[in-house]
XYZ file of C-alpha atoms in Angstrom:
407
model
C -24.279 -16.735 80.841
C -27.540 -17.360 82.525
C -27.506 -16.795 86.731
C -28.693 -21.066 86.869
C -25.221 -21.905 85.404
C -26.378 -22.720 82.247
C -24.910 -21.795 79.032
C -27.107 -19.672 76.644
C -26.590 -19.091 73.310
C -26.789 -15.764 71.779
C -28.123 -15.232 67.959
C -26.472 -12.790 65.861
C -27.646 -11.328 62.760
C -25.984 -11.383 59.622
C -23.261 -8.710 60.008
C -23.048 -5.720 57.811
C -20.307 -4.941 55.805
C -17.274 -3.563 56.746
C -17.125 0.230 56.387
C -13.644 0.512 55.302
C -15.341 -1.437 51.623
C -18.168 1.028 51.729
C -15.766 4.203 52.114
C -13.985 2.567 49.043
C -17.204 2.177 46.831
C -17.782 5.576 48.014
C -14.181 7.036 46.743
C -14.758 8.996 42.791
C -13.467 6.459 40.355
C -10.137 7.694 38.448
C -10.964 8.153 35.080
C -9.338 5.395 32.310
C -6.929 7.040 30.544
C -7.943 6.840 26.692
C -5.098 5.021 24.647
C -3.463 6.505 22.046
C -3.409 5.224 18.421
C 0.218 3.920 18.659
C -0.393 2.436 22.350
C -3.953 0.688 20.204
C -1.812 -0.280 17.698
C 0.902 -1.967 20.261
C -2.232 -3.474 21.817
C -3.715 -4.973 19.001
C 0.080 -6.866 17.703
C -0.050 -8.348 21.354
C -2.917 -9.591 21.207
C -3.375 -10.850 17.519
C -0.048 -12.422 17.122
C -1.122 -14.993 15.188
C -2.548 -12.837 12.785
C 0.281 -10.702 12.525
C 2.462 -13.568 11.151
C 0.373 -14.429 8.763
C -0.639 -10.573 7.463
C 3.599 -10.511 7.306
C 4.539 -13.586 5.919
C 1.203 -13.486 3.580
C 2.224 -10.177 2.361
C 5.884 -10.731 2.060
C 5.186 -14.392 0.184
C 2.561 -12.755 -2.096
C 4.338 -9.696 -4.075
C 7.921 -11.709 -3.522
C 6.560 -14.248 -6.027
C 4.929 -11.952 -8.225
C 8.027 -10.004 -8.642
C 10.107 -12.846 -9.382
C 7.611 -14.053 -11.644
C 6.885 -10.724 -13.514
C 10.823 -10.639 -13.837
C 10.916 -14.117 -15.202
C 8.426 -13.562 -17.528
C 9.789 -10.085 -19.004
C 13.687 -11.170 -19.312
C 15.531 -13.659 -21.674
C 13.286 -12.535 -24.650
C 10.428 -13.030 -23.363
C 7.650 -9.915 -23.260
C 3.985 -9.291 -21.683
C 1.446 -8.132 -23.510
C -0.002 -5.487 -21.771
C -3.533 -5.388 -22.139
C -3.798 -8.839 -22.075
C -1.676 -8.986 -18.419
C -4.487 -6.236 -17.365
C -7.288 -8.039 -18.758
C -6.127 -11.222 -17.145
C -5.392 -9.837 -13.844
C -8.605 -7.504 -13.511
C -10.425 -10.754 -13.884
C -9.189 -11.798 -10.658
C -8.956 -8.612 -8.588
C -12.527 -8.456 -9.640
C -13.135 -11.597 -8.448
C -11.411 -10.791 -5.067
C -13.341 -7.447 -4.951
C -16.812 -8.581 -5.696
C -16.115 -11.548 -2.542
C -14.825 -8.708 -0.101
C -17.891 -6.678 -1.521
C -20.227 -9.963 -0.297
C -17.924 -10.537 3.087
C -17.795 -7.056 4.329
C -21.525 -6.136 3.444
C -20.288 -2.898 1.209
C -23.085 -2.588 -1.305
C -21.375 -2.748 -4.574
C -23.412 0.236 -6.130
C -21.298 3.406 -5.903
C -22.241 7.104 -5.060
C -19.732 7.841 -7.470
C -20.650 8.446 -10.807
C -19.837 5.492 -13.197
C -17.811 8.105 -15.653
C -15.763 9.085 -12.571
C -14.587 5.432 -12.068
C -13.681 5.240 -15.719
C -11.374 8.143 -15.753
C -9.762 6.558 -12.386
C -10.078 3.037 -13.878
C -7.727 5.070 -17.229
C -5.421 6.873 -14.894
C -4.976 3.172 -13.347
C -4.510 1.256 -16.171
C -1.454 4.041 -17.629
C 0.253 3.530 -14.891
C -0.110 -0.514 -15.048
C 0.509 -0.492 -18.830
C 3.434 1.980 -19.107
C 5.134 0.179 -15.681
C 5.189 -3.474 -17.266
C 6.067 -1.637 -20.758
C 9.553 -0.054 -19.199
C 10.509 -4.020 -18.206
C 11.819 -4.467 -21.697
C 14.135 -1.758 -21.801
C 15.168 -1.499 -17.998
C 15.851 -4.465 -15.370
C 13.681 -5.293 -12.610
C 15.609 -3.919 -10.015
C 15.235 -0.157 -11.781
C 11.371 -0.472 -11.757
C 11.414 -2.042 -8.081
C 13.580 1.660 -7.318
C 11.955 3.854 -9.865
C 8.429 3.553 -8.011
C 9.618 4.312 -4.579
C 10.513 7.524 -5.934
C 6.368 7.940 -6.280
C 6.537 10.744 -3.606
C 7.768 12.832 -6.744
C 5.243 13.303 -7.970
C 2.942 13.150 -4.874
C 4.183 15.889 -3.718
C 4.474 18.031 -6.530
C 0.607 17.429 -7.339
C 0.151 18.214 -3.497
C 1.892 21.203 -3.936
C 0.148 22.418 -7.207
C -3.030 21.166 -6.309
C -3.471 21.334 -2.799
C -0.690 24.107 -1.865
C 0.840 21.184 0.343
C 3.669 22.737 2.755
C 6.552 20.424 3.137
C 9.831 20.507 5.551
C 13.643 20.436 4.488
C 13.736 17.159 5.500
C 11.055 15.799 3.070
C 13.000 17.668 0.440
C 16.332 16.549 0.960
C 14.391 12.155 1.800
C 13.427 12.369 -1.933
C 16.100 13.876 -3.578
C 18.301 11.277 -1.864
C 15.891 8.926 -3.152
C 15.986 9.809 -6.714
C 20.087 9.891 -6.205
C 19.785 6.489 -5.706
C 18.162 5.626 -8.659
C 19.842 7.594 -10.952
C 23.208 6.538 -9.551
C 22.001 2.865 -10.152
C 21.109 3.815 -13.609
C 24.106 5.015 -14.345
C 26.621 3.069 -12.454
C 26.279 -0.197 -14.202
C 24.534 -2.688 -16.742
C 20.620 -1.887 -16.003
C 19.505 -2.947 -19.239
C 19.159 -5.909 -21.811
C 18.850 -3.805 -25.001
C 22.788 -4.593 -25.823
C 24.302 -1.582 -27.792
C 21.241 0.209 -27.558
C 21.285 0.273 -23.544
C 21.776 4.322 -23.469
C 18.798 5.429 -25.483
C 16.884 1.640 -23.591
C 17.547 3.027 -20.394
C 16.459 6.496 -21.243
C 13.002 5.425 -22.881
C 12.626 3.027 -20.153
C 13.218 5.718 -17.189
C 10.728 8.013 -19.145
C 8.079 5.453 -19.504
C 8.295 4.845 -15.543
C 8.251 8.537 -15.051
C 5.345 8.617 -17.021
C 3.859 5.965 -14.842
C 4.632 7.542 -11.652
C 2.788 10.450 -13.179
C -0.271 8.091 -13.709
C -0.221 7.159 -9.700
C 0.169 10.810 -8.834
C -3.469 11.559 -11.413
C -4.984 8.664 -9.969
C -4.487 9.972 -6.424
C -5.507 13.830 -6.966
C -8.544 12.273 -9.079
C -9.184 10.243 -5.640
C -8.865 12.866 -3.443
C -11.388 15.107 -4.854
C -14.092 12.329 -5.588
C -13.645 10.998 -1.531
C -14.220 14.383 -0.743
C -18.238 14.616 -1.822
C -18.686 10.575 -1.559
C -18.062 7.912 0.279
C -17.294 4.694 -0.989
C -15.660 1.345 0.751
C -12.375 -0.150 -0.394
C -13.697 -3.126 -1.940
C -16.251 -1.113 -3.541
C -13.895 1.105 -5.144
C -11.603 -2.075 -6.218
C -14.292 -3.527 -7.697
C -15.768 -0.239 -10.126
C -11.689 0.419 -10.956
C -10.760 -3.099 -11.742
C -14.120 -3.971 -13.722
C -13.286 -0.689 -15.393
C -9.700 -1.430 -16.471
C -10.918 -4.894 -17.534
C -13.583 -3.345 -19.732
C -10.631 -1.522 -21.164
C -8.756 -3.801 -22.184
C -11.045 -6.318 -23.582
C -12.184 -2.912 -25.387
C -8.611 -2.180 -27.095
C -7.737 -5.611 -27.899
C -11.180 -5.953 -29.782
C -10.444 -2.753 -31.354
C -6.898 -3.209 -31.877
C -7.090 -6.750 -33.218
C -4.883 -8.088 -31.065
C -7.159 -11.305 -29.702
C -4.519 -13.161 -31.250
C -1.635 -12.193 -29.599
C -3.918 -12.523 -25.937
C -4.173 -16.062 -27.137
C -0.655 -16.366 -28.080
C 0.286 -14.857 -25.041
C -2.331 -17.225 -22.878
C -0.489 -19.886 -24.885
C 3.012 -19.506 -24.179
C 3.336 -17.728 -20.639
C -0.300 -19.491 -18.851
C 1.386 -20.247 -15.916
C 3.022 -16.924 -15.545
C -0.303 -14.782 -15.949
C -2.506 -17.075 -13.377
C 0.485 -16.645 -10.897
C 0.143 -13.203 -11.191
C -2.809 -12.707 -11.070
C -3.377 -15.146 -8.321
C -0.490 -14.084 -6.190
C -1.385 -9.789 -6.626
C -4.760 -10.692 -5.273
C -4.064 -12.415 -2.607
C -1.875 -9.531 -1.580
C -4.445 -7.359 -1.606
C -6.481 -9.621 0.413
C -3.328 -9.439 2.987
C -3.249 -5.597 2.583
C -6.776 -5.061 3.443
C -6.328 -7.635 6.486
C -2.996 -6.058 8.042
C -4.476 -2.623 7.345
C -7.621 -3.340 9.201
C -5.906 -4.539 12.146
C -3.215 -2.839 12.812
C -3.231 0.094 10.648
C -0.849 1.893 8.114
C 2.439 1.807 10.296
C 2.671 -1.818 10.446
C 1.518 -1.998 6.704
C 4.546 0.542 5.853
C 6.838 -2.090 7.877
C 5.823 -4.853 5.846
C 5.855 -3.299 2.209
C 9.364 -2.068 2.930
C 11.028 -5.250 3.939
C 8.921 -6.507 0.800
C 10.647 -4.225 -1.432
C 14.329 -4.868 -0.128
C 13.499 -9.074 -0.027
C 12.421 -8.478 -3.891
C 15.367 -6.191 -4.687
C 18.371 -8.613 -3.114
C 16.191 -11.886 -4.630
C 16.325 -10.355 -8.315
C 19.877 -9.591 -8.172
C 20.980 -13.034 -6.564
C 18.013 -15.113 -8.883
C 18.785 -13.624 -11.792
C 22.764 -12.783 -11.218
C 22.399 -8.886 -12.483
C 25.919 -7.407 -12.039
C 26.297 -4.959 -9.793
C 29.185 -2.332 -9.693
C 30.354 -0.886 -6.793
C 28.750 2.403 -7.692
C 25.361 0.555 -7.921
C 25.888 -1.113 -4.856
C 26.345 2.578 -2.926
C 23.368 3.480 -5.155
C 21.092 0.737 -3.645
C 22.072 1.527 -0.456
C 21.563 5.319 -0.626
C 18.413 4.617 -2.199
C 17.203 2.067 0.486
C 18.494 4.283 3.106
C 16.300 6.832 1.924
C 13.294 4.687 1.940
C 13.925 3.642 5.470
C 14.407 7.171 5.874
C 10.921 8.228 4.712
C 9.393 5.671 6.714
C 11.030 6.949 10.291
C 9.968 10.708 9.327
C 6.606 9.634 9.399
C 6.789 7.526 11.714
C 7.915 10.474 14.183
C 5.117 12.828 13.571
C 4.042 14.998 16.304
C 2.251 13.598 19.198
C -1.538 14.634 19.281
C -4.363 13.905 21.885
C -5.880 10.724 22.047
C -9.315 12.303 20.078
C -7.382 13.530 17.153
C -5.225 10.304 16.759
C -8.029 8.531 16.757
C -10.035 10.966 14.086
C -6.671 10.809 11.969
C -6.003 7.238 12.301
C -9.541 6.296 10.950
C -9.201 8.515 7.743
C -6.391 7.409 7.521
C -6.657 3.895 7.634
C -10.032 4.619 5.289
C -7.788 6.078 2.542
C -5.374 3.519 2.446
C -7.749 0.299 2.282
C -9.460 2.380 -0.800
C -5.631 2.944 -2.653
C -4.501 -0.226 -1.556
C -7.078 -2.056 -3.098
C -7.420 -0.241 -5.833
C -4.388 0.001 -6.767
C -4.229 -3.840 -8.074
C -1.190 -4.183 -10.254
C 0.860 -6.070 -7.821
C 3.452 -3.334 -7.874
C 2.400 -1.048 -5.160
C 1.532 -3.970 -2.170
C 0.612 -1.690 1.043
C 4.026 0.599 1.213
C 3.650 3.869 3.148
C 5.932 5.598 1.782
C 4.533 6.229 -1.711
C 0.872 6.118 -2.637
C -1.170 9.211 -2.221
C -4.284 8.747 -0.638
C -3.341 5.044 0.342
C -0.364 3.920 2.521
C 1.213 7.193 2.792
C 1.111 7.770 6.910
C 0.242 11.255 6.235
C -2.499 10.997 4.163
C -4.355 12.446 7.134
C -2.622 15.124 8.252
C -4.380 18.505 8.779
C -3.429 21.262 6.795
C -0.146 23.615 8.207
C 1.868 20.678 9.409
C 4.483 20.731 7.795
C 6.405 17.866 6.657
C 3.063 16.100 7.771
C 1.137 17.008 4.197
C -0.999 14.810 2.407
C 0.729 12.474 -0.213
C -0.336 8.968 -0.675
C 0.331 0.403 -1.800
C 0.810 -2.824 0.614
């Protein structure tokens, strides 16, 4: 205040800021934790919901109605023609392949020798061909049991190939596994072959041996070609399934049976494009639920698949079921929720070699899943080697964490 009485009026400048802010900005920043695959995987279900649904009920919907449909169209007298149900169906998987070839940019030329694809596309097609074969000597619900037991084999061409190590508790999973089927085999009606249903059931269970034998080929084959190349999942489901289709035009021409693919595009039309239609889709579901949220939610899906197609084939198509059978399917499913919880409890690793095994991982099983094709095997961790096994990726000494191999 001025000596004259008079009021005058001080300027300030713009203050500075406070130093308590400063001291703050000045404070080392604590490091982000890095998130673990599982708490990435948690991350990505919260945030993609919507997508989630879909992946599950897509999935689910897809290989429900191709089971059904397979089962309807192998029962009551009716039979598929083998090579003309691969022919059909490696039209569309091709189909699919070639547009996931154009949508993901994966060049569809192949580091992989063309010869190499052939003996995969072979190994592929046995197991296809020999699967739908068993279906008229065996029900539905003995092939739907018979392939979980895939880790048979996976592991014993781990073992002989590979020198695989694998726990007690892997042991005793399978072998509770394979109880179950052979109780269910034995407990009960499992075949339409009438008075022949001993020696039906017999040829039938050998034929699906013989086709898990195929998946476990077509996996080691796999594993030693991904090894020296790389190649993307639609890439590889397009050489295999252009290759089985090749194949089966091939022996139809040779084998002069263009008239039975007519007959057989005659009578059952509807059943092959629903098929066909519904096993690609699948894929197309595999890839997606795969991609986002990798092979543990993939595993989650395929399973409650399996058990939705089991119960619908019984109830659809009214199979008897004794009470042995019934302890059979549940010692059986018991073991396959089994299988999936052992994995799922694998040792926890740092963030840096989640994430390393989590990529291969997820790498390996968009290639099997894909490739795989037939409708049969639709994303389900617990059985294919080198695709939607969860420990596909494991390193070496692990044990019970070995590689084996789906959606």
């Amino acid at each position: 205040m001025a000596s004259n009485g008079t009021t005058q009026m001080v300027e300030l400048g713009p203050m500075e800021p406070m130093r308590l802010a400063t001291a703050a900005e000045a404070r080392p920043a604590t490091p982000h934790r890095e998130l673990t695959a599982d708490e990435k995987v948690d991350a990505a279900i919260h945030d993609n919901k919507g997508w989630l649904v879909a992946c599950t009920l897509g999935t689910i919907f897809s290989f429900t109605i191709y089971g059904i449909v397979m089962e309807y169209a192998t029962s009551d007298g009716r039979k598929l023609h083998e090579l003309s149900l691969i022919f059909v169906t490696g039209l569309f998987y091709s189909c699919v392949a070639y547009i996931g070839c154009a949508l993901s940019g994966e060049k569809v030329s192949s580091e992989i020798k063309r010869y190499h694809m052939g003996v995969i596309a072979l190994f592929s097609m046995g197991s296809t061909f020999t699967s739908v074969r068993s279906l008229r000597y065996v029900i539905y619900p003995v092939q739907v049991l018979a392939k979980s037991c895939k880790p048979v084999p996976v592991m014993v061409m781990g073992k002989l190939l590979y020198n695989k190590q694998y726990s007690y508790r892997r042991y005793a999973i399978i072998c509770t596994m394979v109880a179950g089927v052979a109780l269910f085999v034995v407990g009960g009606k499992s075949t339409e072959a009438g008075e022949q249903s001993g020696l039906a059931q017999l040829f039938g269970i050998m034929l699906l041996v013989l086709s898990l034998c195929f998946d476990g080929g077509t996996g080691a084959y796999e594993e030693a070609l991904m090894g020296d190349a790389h190649i993307g999942p639609f890439n590889l489901m397009l050489n295999i399934q252009v290759g089985k289709t090749l194949l089966a035009a091939l022996l139809l021409i040779v084998g002069g049976e263009i008239n039975v693919f007519l007959d057989l595009a005659n009578s059952q039309a509807m059943s092959l494009m629903l098929l066909g239609t519904c096993g690609a889709i699948g894929q197309v579901f595999i890839f997606l639920t795969i991609a986002k949220f990798g092979a543990l939610t993939c595993s989650v899906i395929g399973l409650g698949r399996k058990i939705l197609t089991l119960c619908l084939s019984l109830i659809i198509y009214r199979h008897p079921v004794s009470t042995m059978q019934g302890f059979a399917i549940s010692l059986a499913v018991g073991a396959m929720v089994m299988n999936f919880m052992d994995k799922k409890s694998k040792k926890k690793k740092t963030a840096r070699e989640e994430r390393y095994e989590d990529r291969a991982e997820a790498d390996r099983e968009e290639v099997q899943a894909l490739a795989a094709g037939d409708g049969e095997d639709d994303g389900q961790a617990e059985a294919d080697l080198l695709g939607l096994d969860l420990e596909a990726a494991e390193p070496e000494g692990n044990e019970g964490n070995t590689v084996t191999a789906s959606v």
